[in-house]
Coordinates of C-alpha atoms in Angstrom, one line a residue:
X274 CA 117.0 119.8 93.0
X275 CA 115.8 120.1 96.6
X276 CA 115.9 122.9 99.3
X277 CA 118.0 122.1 102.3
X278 CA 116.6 121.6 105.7
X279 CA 118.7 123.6 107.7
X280 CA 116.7 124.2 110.4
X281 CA 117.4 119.9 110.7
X282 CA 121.2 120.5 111.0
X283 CA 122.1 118.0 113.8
X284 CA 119.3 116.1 114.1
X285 CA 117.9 113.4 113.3
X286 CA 115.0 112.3 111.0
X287 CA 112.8 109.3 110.0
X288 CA 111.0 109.0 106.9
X289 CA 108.7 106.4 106.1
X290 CA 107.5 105.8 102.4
X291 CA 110.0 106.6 99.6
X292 CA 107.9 107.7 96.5
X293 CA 108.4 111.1 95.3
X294 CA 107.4 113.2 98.2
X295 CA 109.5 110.7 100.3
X296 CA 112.7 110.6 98.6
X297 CA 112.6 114.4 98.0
X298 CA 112.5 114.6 102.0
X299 CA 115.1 112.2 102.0
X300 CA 117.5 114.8 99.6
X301 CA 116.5 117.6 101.6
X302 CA 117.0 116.4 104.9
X303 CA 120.4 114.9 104.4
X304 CA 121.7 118.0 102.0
X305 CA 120.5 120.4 105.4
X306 CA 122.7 118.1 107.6
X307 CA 120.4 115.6 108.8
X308 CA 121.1 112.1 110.4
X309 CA 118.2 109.9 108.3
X310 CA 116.4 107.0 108.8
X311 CA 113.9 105.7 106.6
X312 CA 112.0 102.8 104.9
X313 CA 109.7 101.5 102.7
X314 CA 108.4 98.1 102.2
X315 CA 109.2 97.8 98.2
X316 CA 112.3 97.2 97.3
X317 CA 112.7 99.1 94.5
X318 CA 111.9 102.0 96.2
X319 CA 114.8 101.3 98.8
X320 CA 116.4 101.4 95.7
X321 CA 116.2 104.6 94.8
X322 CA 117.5 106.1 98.1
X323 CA 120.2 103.8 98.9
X324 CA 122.3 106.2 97.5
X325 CA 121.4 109.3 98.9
X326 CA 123.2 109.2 102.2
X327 CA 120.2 107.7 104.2
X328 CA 120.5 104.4 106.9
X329 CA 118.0 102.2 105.4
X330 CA 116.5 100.6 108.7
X331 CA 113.1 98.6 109.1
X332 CA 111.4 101.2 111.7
X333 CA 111.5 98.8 114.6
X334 CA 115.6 99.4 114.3
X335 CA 115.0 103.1 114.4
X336 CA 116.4 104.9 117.5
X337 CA 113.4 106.6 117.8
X338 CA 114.4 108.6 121.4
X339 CA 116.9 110.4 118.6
X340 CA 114.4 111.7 116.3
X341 CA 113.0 114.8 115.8
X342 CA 110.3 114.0 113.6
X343 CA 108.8 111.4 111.9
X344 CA 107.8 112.7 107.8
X345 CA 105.1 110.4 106.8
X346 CA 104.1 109.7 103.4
X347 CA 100.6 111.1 102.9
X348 CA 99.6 107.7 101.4
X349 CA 100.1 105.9 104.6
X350 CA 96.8 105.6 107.2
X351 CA 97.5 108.2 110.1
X352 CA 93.8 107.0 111.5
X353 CA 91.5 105.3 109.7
X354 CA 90.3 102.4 108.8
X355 CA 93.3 101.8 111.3
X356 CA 96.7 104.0 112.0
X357 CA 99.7 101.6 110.6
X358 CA 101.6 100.7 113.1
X359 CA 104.9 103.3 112.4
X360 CA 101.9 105.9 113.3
X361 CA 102.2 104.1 117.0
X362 CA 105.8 103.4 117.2
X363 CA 106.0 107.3 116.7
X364 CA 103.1 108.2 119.4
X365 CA 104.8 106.1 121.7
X366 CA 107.9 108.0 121.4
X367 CA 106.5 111.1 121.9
X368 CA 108.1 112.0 118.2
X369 CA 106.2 114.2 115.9
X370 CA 104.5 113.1 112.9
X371 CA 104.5 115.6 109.7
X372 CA 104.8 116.0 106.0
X373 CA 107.3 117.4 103.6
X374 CA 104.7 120.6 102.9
X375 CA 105.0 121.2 107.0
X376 CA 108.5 120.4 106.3
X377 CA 109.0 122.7 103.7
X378 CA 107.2 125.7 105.4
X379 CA 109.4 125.5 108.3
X380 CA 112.4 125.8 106.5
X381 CA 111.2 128.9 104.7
X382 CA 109.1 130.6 107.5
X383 CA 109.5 134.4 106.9
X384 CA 111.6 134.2 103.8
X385 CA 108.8 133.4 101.4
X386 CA 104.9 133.7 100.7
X387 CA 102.5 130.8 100.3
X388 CA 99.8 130.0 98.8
X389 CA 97.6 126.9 99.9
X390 CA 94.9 125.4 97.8
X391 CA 92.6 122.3 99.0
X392 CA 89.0 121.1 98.5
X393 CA 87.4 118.0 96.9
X394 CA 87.2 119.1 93.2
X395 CA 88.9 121.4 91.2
X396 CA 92.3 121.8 93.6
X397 CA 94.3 120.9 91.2
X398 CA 93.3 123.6 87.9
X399 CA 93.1 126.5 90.7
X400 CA 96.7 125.2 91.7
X401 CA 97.9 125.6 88.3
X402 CA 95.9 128.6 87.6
X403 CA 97.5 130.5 90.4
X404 CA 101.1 129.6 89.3
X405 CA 100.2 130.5 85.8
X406 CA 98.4 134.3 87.0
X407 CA 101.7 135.1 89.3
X408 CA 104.1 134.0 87.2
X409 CA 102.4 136.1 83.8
X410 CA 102.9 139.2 86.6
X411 CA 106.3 138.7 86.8
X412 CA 106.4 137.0 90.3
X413 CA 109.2 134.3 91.0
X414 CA 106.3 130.9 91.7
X415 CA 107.0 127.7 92.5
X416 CA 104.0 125.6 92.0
X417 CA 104.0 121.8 93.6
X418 CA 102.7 119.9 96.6
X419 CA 99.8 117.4 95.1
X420 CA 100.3 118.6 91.9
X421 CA 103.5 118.1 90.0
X422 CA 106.6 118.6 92.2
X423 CA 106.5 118.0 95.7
X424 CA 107.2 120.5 98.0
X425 CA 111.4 119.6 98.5
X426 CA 111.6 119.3 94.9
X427 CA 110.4 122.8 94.2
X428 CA 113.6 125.3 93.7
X429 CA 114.9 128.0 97.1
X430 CA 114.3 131.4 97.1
X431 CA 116.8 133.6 95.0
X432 CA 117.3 135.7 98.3
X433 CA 117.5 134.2 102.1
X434 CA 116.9 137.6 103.5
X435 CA 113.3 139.8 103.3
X436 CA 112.6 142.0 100.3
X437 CA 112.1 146.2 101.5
X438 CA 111.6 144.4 105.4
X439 CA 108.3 142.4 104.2
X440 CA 108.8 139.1 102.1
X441 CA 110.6 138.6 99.1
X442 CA 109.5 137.7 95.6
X443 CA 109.0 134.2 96.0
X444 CA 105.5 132.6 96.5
X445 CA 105.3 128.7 97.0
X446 CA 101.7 127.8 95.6
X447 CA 101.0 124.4 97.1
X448 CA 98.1 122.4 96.2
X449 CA 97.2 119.9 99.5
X450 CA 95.1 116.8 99.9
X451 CA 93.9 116.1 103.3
X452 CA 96.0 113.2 103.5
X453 CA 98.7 116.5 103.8
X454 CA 96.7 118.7 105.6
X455 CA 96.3 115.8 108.2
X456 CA 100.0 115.7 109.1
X457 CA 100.6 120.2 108.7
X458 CA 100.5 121.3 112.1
X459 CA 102.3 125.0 111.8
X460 CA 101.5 126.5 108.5
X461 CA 100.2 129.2 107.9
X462 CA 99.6 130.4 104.5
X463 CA 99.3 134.1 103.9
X464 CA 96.5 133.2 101.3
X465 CA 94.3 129.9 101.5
X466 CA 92.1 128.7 98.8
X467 CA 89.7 125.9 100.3
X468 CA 87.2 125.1 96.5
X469 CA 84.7 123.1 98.1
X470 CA 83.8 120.1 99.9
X471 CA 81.7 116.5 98.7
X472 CA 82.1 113.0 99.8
X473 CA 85.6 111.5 99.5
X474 CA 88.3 109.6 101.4
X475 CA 85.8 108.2 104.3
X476 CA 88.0 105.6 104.2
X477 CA 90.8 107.5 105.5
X478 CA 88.2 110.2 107.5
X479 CA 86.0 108.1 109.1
X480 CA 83.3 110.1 108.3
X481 CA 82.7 113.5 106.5
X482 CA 83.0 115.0 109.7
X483 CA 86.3 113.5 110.0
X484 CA 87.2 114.7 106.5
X485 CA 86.0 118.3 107.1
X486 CA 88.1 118.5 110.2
X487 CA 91.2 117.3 108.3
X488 CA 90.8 120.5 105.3
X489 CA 90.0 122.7 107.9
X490 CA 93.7 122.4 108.8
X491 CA 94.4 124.3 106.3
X492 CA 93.2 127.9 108.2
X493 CA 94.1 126.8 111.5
X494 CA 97.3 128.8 112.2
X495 CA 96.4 131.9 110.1
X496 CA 95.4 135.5 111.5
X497 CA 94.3 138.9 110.9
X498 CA 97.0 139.5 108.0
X499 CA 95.9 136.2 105.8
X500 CA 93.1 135.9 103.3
X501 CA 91.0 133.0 103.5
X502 CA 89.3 132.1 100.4
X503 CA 86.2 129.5 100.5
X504 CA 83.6 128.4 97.7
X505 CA 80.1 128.4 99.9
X506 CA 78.0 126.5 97.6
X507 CA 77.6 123.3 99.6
X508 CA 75.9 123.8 103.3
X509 CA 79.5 122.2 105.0
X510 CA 81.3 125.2 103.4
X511 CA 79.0 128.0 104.4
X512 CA 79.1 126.7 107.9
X513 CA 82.9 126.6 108.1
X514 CA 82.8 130.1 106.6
X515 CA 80.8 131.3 109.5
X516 CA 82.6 129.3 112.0
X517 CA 86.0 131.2 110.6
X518 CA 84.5 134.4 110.6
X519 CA 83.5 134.0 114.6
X520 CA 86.9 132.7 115.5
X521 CA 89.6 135.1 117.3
X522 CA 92.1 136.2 115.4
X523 CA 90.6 134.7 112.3
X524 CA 91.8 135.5 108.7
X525 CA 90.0 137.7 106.3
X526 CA 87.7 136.3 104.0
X527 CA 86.7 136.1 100.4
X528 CA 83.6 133.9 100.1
X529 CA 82.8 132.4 96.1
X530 CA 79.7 131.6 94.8
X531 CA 78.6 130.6 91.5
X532 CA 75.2 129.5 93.3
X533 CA 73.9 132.8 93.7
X534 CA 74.5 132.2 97.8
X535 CA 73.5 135.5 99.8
X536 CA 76.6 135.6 101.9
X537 CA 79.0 135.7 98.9
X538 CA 81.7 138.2 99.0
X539 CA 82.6 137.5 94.9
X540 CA 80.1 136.0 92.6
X541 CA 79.8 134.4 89.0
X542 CA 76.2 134.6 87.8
X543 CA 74.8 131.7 85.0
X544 CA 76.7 133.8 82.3
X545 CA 80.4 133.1 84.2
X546 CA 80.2 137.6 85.0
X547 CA 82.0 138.0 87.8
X548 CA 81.8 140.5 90.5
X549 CA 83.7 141.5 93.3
X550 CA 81.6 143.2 95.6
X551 CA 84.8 144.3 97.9
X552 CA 86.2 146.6 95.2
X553 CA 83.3 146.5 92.7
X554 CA 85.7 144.7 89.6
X555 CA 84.2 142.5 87.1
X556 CA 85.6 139.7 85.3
X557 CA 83.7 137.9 82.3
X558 CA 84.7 134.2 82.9
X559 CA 82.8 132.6 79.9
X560 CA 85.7 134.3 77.7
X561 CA 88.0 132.4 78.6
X562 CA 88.4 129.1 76.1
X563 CA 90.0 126.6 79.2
X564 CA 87.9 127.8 81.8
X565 CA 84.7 126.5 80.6
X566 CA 82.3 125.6 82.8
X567 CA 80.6 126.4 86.5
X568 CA 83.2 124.4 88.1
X569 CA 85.9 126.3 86.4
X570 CA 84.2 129.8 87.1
X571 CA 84.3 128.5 90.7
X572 CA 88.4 128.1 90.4
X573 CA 88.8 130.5 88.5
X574 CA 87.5 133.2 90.9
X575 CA 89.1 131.5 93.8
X576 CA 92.1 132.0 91.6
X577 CA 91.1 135.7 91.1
X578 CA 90.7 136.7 95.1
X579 CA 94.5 135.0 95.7
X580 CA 96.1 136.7 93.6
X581 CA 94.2 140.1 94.0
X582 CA 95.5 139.9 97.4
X583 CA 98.8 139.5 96.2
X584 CA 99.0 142.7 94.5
X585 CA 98.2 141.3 90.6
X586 CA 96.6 143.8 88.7
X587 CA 93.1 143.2 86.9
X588 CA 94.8 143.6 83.8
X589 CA 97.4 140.7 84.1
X590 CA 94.5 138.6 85.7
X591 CA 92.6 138.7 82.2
X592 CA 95.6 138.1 80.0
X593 CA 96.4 135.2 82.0
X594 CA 93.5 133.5 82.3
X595 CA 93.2 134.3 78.6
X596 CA 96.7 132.8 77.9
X597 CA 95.8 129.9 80.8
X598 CA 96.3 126.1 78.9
X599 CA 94.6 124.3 81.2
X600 CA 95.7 121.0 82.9
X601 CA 96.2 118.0 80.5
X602 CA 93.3 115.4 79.9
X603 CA 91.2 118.3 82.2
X604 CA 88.4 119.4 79.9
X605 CA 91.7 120.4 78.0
X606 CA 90.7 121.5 74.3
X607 CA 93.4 120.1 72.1
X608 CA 92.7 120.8 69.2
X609 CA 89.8 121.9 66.2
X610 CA 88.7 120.5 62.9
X611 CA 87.0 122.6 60.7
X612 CA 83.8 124.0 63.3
X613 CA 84.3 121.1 66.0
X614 CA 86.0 120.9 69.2
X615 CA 88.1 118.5 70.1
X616 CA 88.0 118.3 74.2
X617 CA 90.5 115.4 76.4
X618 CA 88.7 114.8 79.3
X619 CA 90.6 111.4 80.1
X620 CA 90.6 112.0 84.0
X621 CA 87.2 111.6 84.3
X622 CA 87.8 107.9 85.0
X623 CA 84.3 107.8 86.8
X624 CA 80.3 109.5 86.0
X625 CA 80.8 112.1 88.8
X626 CA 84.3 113.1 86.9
X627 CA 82.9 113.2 83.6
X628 CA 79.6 115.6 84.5
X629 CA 81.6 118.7 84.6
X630 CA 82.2 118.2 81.1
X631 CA 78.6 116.9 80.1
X632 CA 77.1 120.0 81.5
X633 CA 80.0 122.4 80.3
X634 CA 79.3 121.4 76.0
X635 CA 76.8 121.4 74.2
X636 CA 76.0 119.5 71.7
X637 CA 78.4 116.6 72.7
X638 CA 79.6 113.7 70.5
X639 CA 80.7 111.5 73.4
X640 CA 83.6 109.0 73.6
X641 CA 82.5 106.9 76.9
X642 CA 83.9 103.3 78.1
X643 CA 86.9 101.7 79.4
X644 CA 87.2 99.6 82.3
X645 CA 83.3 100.3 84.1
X646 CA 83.1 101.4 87.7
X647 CA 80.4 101.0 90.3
X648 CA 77.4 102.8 89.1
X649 CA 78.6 103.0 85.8
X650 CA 76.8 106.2 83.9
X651 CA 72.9 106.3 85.2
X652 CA 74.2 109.3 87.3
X653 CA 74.7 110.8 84.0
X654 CA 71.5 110.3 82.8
X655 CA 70.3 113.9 83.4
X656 CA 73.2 114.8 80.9
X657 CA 72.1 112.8 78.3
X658 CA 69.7 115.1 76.1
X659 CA 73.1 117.2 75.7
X660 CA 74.7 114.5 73.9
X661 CA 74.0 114.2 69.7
X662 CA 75.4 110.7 69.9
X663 CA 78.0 108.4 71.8
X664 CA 80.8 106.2 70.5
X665 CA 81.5 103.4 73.2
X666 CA 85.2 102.0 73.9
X667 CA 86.6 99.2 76.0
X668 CA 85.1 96.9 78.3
X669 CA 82.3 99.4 79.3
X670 CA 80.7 99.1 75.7
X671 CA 78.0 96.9 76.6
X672 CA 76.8 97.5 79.6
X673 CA 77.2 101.3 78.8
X674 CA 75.0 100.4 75.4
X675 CA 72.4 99.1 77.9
X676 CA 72.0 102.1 80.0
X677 CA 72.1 104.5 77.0
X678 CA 69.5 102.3 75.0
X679 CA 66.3 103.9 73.6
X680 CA 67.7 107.6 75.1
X681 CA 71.3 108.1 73.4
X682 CA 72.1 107.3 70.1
X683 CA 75.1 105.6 70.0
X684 CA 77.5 102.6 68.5
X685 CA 80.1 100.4 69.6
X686 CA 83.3 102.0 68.5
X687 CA 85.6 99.5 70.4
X688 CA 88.8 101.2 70.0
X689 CA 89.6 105.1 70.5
X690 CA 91.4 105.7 67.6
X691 CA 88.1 104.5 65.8
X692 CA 85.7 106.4 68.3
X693 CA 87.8 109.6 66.9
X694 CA 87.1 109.3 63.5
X695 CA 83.9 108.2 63.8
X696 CA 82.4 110.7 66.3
X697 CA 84.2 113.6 63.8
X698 CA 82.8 112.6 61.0
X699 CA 79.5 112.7 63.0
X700 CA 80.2 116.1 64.0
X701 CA 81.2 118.0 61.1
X702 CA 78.0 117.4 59.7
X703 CA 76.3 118.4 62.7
X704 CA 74.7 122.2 62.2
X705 CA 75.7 124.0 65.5
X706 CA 78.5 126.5 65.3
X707 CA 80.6 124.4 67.7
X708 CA 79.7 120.5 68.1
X709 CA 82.1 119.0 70.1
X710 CA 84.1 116.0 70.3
X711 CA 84.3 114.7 74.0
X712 CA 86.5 112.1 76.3
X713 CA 85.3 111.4 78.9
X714 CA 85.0 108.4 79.6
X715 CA 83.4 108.0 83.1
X716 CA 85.3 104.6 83.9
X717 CA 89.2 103.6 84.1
X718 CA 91.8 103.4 81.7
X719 CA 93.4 99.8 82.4
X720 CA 91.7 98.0 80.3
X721 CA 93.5 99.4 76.8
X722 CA 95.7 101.8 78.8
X723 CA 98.3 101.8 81.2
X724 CA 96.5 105.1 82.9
X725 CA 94.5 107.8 82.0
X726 CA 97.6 109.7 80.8
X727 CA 98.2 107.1 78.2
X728 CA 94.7 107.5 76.9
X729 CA 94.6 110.8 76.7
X730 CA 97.7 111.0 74.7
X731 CA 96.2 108.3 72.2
X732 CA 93.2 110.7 72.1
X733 CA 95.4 113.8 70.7
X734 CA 97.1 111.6 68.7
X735 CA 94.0 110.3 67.0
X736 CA 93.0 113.7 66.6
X737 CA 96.1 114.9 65.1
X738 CA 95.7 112.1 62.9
X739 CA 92.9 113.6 61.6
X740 CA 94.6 116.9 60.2
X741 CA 97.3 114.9 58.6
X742 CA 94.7 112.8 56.3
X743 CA 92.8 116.3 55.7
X744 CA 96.4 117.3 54.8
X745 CA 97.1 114.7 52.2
X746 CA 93.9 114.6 51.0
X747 CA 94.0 118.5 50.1
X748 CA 97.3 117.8 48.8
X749 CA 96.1 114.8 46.6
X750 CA 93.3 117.2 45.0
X751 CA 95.5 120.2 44.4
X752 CA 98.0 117.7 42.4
X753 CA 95.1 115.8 40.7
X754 CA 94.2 119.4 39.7

């Protein structure tokens, strides 16, 4: 499945880097009726599109006065540490350099509604949170971009002509990195969600000024009619909020907090209460079972103020975000034994992944290790009087023993299957109403794993293990009775 780019009919293309974003370009450009040429330096990727009606040429073959546009993987350096060098073979020919999210919101310009979401943490839940909201109202949503799909794969809208002279039905909800946002240079979303804003990518940015400039992309086209919607509980973000709100022709705005920030348009208070002050609706957040958490509270009102503006009711809003799953190995509860919780947090691969969860639970029976990372967990150490005891895995076990030593109780579980049993046999005797099992184990996967994924599949299944051995043990008492 891809969407045709029509508006590429007769021209000609290059694409560089044929991964999933890539060779979804590829499929759409050729099925609009697009002269392609593209490359990537594995072979199996090559692969892949050698069938697909493309010229597979190294760049330097390209006949670069021909193209239009040059659709860049998002992986590939456009600037730092240093641009590759297709990034100057394209500026020396004058050819454009985009993405397939540009790509895809020039196709569709006027003949659907978007939804952008970006920001350091948390993109990728408000993404899928969004989808989920719209879609429980009955709106046709395709959900993609950095999360899932990408943006060619996602389907076309059921009509090519405007609903009652507005827009029709369809609403793209794209989550963007700013590797994307880097190479968008005309969309406009009718609603942007930008979370927040920390530390990340330098490499690529340069600097953190250089990586605020690329997700403040994500505004830069939109007006008067869009809604811009900004978490303001770092300093960066409050700036930018104020630097919008000066701008001509800027976009509307509906400025989070769950800081208690004076300039807040919606806040969450301690107790995850919600309050609009725009139209004076409440929410109670700390109802919801997979949106635990201050950083959820923070999507999940973002979530909230996009689809408000999109005309879902306050009803549907709670039903969904009561219906809401959650994103696998996300803080995503999976399942319960008896009183305790059983929580897959296996993409916290490092500590500052895993203290969402740390601070979210309460009292925590920790499964922690794997391969370690820089730093390894003394930037949890604040965390620590949360956690009854922790069960150590992988190659992380001792040095992770060493920094927990004399503050954490804790054993070397070794493997994960072990950890589970362990740590629930731990909890059930615990006397809170709700101990809770955790992953999250604050370092990579690789060293028992092939990724994160994998171990957080391993996770449910030792947890599912555990209600089949309750199972034949109950069924070996009733017999024996």
């Amino acid at each position: 499945m891809s969407i045709p780019l029509s508006h590429l009919k007769g021209k000609s293309l290059g694409v560089f880097g044929l991964a999933r974003s890539g060779l979804a370009t590829v499929k759409a450009a050729v099925s609009g009726g697009a002269r392609v040429y593209a490359w990537d330096n594995r072979e199996d990727a090559r692969a892949k599109a050698a069938g697909e009606g493309v010229t597979l040429q190294e760049p330097g073959e390209w006949p670069w006065e021909e193209l239009a546009a040059l659709a860049l993987a998002p992986g590939v350096p456009l600037t730092h540490p240093e641009p590759h060098p297709i990034v100057g073979m394209a500026r020396g020919a004058g050819v454009e350099i985009l993405c397939d999210a540009e790509l895809l919101f020039r196709e569709l310009e006027g003949k659907a509604r978007f939804v952008a979401i970006t920001g350091t943490n948390g993109k990728s839940t408000t993404t899928a949170l969004i989808g989920h909201l719209l879609g429980e109202a009955g709106i046709a949503v395709e959900v993609g971009g950095n999360i899932g799909r990408s943006a060619l794969d996602l389907a076309a809208p059921s009509a090519s002509e405007p609903v009652s002279g507005s827009f029709p039905e369809q609403i793209y909800v794209l989550e963007l990195s700013s590797y994307q946002l880097d190479l968008c240079h005309r969309l406009r979303p009718n609603v942007a969600v930008w979370l927040n804003l920390t530390p990340d990518h330098l490499d690529r940015h340069g600097d953190m000024a250089g990586y605020r400039h690329a997700k403040e992309r994500i505004f830069a086209k939109m007006g008067g009619d869009d809604l811009a919607v900004l978490g303001i509980d770092e300093t960066d973000m409050e700036e930018v909020a104020v630097a919008l709100s000066e701008r001509a022709q800027a976009p509307r705005l509906a400025r989070v907090t769950v800081r208690e920030r004076d300039a807040a348009d919606i806040r969450v208070d301690e107790a995850g209460q919600m309050t609009d002050a725009r139209n004076g609706e409440r929410l109670n957040l700390s109802a919801f079972p997979s949106l635990r958490g201050r950083h959820n509270w923070q999507n999940a009102a973002c979530a909230y103020a996009a689809v408000r503006e999109l005309g879902v009711p306050v009803s549907i809003i709670t039903e969904g975000m009561a219906s809401f799953p959650g994103l696998e190995h996300r803080m995503q509860i999976v399942g319960r034994h008896g009183k305790v919780l059983f929580v897959d947090d296996s993409k916290a691969t490092n500590a500052d992944a895993a203290a969402p969860a740390l601070a979210t639970f309460q009292p925590v029976y920790w499964i922690v290790g794997g391969r370690p990372k820089a730093g390894g967990i003394h930037g949890l150490s604040g965390f620590f009087p949360r956690v009854a005891k922790a069960y150590l895995i992988g190659e992380a076990a001792d040095e992770f023993s060493a920094t927990l030593a004399a503050r954490v109780p804790h054993v070397i579980a070794g493997e994960l299957a072990r950890a589970v049993r362990m740590a629930a046999e731990d909890a059930a005797l615990d006397p809170e109403d709700e101990p809770v099992v955790l992953l999250s184990p604050a370092a990579a996967s690789f060293d028992q794993f092939p990724d994160f994924e994998a171990r957080g599949r391993a996770f449910v299944a030792a947890v599912n293990a555990l209600d089949d051995a309750s199972a034949q043990q109950a069924a070996l008492s009733e017999s024996a009775s």
